[in-house]
Coordinates of C-alpha atoms in Angstrom, one line a residue:
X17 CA -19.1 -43.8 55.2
X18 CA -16.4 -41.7 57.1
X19 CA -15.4 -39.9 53.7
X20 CA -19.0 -39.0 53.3
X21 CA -19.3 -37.5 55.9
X22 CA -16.2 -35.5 55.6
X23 CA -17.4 -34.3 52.1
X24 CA -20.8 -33.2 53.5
X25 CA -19.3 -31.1 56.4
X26 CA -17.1 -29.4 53.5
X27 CA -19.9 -28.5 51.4
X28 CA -20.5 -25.7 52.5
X29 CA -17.3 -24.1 52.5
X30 CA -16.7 -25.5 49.0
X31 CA -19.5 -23.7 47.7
X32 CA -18.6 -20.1 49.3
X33 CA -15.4 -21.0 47.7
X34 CA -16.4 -20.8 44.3
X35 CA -15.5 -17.8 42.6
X36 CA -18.8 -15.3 42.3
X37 CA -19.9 -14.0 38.7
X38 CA -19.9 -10.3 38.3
X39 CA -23.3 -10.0 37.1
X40 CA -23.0 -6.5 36.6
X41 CA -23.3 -4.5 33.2
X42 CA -20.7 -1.9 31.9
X43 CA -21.3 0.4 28.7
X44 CA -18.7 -0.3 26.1
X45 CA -15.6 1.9 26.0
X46 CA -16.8 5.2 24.6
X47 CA -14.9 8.0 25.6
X48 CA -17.1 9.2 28.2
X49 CA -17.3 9.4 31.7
X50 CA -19.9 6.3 31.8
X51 CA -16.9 4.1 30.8
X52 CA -16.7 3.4 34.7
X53 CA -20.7 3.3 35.7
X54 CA -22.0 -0.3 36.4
X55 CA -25.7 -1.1 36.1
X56 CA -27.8 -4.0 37.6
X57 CA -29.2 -5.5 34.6
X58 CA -29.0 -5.4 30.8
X59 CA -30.1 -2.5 28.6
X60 CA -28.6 0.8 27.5
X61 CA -26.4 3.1 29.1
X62 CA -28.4 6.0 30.1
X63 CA -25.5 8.6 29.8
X64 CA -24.6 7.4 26.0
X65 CA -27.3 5.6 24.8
X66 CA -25.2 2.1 23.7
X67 CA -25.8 -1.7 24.2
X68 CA -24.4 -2.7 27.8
X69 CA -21.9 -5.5 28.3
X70 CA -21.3 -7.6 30.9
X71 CA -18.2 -7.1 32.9
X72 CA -16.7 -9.7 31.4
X73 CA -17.3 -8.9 27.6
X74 CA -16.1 -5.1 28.9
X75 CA -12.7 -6.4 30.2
X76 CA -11.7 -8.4 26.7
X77 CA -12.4 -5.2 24.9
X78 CA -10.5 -2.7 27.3
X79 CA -7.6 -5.4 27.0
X80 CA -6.9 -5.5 23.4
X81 CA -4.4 -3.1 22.4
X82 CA -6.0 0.5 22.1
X83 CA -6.0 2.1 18.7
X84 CA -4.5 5.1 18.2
X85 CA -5.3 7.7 15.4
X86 CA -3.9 11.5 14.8
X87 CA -6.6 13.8 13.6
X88 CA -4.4 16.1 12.2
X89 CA -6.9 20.1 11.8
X90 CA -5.9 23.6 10.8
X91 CA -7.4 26.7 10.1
X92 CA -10.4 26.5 8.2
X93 CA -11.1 22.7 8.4
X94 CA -14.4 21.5 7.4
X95 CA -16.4 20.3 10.7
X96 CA -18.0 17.5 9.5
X97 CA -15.2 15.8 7.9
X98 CA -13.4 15.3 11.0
X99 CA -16.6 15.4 13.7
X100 CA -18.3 12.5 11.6
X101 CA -15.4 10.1 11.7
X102 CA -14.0 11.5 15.2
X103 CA -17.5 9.7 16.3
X104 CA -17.3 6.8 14.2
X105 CA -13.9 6.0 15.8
X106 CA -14.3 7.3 19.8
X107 CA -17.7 4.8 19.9
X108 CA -14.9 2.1 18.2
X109 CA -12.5 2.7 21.2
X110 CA -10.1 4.1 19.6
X111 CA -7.2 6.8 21.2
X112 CA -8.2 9.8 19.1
X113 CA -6.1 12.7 19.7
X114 CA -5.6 16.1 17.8
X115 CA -2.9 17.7 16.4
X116 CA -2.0 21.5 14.8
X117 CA 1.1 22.9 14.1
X118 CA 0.9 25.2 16.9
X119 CA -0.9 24.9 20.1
X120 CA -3.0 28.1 19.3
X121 CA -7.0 27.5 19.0
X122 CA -8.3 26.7 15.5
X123 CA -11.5 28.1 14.0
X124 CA -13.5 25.6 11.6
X125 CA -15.8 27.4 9.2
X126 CA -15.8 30.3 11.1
X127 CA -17.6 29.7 13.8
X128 CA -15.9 26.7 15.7
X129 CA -13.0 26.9 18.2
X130 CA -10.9 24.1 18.6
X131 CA -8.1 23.6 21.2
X132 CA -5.6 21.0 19.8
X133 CA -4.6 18.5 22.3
X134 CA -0.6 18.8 20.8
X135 CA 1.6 20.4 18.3
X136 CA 3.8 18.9 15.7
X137 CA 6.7 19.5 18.4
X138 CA 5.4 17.2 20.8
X139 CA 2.9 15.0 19.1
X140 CA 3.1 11.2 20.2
X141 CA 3.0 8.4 17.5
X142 CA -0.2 7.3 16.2
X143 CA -1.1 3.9 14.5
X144 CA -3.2 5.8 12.3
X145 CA -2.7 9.2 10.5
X146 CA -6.2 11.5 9.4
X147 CA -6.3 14.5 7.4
X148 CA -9.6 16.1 6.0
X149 CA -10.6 18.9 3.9
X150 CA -11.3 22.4 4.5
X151 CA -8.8 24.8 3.4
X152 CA -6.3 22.5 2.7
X153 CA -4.1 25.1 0.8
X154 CA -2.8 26.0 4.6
X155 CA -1.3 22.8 5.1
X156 CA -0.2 21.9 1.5
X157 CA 1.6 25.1 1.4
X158 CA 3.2 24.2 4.4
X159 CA 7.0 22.7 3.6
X160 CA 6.8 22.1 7.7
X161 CA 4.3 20.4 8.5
X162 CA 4.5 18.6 5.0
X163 CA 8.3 17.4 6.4
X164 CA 6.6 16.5 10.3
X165 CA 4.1 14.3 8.3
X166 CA 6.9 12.3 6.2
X167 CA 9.1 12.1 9.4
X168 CA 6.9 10.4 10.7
X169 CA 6.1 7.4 8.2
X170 CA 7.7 4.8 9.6
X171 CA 6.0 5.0 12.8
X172 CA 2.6 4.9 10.9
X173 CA 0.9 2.1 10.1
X174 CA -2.0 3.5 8.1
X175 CA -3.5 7.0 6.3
X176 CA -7.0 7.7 6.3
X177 CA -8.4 11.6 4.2
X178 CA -11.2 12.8 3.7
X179 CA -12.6 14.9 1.2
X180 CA -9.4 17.2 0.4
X181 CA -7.1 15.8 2.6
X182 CA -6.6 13.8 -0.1
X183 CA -4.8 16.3 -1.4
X184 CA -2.4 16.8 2.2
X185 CA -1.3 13.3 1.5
X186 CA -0.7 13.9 -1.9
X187 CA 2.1 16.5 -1.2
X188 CA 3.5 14.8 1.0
X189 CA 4.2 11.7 -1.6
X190 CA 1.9 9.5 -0.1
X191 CA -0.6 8.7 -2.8
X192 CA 2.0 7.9 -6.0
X193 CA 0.6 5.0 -8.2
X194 CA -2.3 4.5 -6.1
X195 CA -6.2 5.1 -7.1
X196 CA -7.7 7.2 -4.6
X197 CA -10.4 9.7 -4.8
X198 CA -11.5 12.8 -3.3
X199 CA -14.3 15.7 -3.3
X200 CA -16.3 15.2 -6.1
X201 CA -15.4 19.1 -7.6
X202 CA -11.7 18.2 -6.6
X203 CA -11.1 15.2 -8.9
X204 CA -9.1 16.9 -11.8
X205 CA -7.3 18.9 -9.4
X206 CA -6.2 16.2 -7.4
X207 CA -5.3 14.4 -10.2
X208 CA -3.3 17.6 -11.6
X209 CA -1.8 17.6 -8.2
X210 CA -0.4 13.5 -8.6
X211 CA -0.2 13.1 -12.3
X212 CA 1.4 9.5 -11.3
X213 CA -2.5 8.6 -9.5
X214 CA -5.5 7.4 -10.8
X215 CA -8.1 9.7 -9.3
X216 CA -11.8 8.2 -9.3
X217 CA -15.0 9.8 -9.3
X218 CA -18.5 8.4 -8.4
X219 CA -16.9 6.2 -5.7
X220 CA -17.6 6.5 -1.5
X221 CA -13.8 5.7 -0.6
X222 CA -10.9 4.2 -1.8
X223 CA -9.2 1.0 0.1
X224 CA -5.7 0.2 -1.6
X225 CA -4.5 -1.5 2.0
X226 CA -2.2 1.1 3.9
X227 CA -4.1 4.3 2.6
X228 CA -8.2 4.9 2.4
X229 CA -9.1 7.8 0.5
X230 CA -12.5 9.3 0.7
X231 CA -14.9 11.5 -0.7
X232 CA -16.3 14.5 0.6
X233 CA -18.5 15.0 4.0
X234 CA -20.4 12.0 4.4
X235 CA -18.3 9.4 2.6
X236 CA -15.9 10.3 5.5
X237 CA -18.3 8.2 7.8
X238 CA -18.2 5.8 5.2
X239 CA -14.4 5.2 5.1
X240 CA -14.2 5.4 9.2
X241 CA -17.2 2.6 9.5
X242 CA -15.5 0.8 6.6
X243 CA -11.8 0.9 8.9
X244 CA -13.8 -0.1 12.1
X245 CA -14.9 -3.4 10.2
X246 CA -11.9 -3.9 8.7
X247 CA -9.8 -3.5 12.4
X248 CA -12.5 -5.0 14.7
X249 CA -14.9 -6.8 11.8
X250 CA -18.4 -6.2 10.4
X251 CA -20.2 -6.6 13.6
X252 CA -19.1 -4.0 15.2
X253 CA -19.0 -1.6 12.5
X254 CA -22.4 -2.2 11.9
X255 CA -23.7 -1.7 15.7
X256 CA -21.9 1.9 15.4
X257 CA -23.7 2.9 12.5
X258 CA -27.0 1.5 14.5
X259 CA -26.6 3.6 17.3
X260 CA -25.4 6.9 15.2
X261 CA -28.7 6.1 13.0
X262 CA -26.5 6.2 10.6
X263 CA -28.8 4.4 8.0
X264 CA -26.7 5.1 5.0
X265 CA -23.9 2.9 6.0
X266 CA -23.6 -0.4 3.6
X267 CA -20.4 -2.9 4.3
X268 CA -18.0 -3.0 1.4
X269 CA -19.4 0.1 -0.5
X270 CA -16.3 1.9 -1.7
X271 CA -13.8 0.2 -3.8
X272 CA -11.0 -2.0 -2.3
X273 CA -7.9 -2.2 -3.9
X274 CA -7.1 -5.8 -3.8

């Protein structure tokens, strides 16, 4: 009897001691300044428009190791080869960063400035290397920045073009025996350009592991949503293209080099 009572004047005090759930929701890592707003109850973020998580579900993401990827631009770049997949992989959570050879502000078509975030002088490492189309010519015909990118190989894990920064990669002795593809009007050029690949037309992207090729413009969504699946699976790909409205996007579309 003595014991009982004992446990029922504790009670109390062992129930305040209980560790409280955070029943707060977060949005998702996304880049933007609503990474650190809390809301009462499930929903969508108001700022950004994505699925909320709970706080939990918010701090297993932000743990994981962050993935890194180098957007490498340059005069005359096409906009929506790098702006599509730059989306595709800030709502993923990647560290996207962008590189030039100079520091100088960029112009894309014309009419866009862009400020790169480093040079090739003081570029950190990136798990993942990009390149896109545009003028490539200026970086092609560039025996430094050509050298910077196969200086740095053995820090990078993968390569990732679209349209024809196929062709970046291609100088720079990346593509050698592989199939890869490129901007539909660039396919006998490319393949002029690596006589040792096989280039393929009619396809979205090209998987061969290490290196994903894509075509032109949209495809370059394709490839990014495809990488996203294949780093953080399906699922998550998949709720990406949902809150892009990115109807177009179908898992496994492109051709993967097995």
């Amino acid at each position: 009897m003595k014991k009982l009572w004992m446990l029922l004047l504790l009670f109390p005090f062992l129930v305040s001691a209980k560790p409280q759930t955070d029943t707060t929701y977060r949005c998702p890592p996304c880049g933007n300044t609503c990474d650190n707003v809390s809301f009462s109850k499930a929903g969508t973020c108001a700022h950004c428009g994505m699925t909320l998580v709970s706080k939990q579900e918010k701090d297993s993401i932000t743990a994981q190791k962050k993935i890194s990827i180098c957007f490498y631009l340059y005069d005359g770049v096409e906009v929506l080869d790098f702006a599509g997949p730059m989306e595709v992989f800030s709502y993923a959570g990647f560290n996207v960063f962008t590189v030039a050879k100079t520091k100088a502000p960029l112009t894309s078509q014309g009419i866009l400035k862009i400020n790169p975030d480093y040079s090739i002088a003081d570029a950190p490492p990136a798990d993942i290397f990009a390149v896109f189309g545009g003028d490539d010519n200026v970086t092609t015909n560039d025996p430094e920045v050509i050298a910077w990118i196969k200086s740095r190989d053995k820090a990078t894990q993968s390569y990732f073009s679209v349209c024809t920064g196929a062709f970046i990669l291609g100088k720079a002795g990346l593509l050698d025996h592989l199939q890869v593809t490129t901007f539909h009007r660039s396919i006998a050029n490319l393949q002029s350009a690596v006589p040792s690949a096989k280039v393929l037309s009619n396809v979205r992207y090209v998987d061969n592991g290490r290196i994903i090729t894509t075509a032109g413009i949209s495809a370059g969504i394709d490839g990014a949503l495809h990488l996203v699946a294949k780093l953080k699976g399906k699922d998550e790909a998949k709720r990406i293209a949902a809150h892009m409205e990115y109807d177009k996007y179908q898992a496994e579309q492109g051709l993967i080099v097995r």
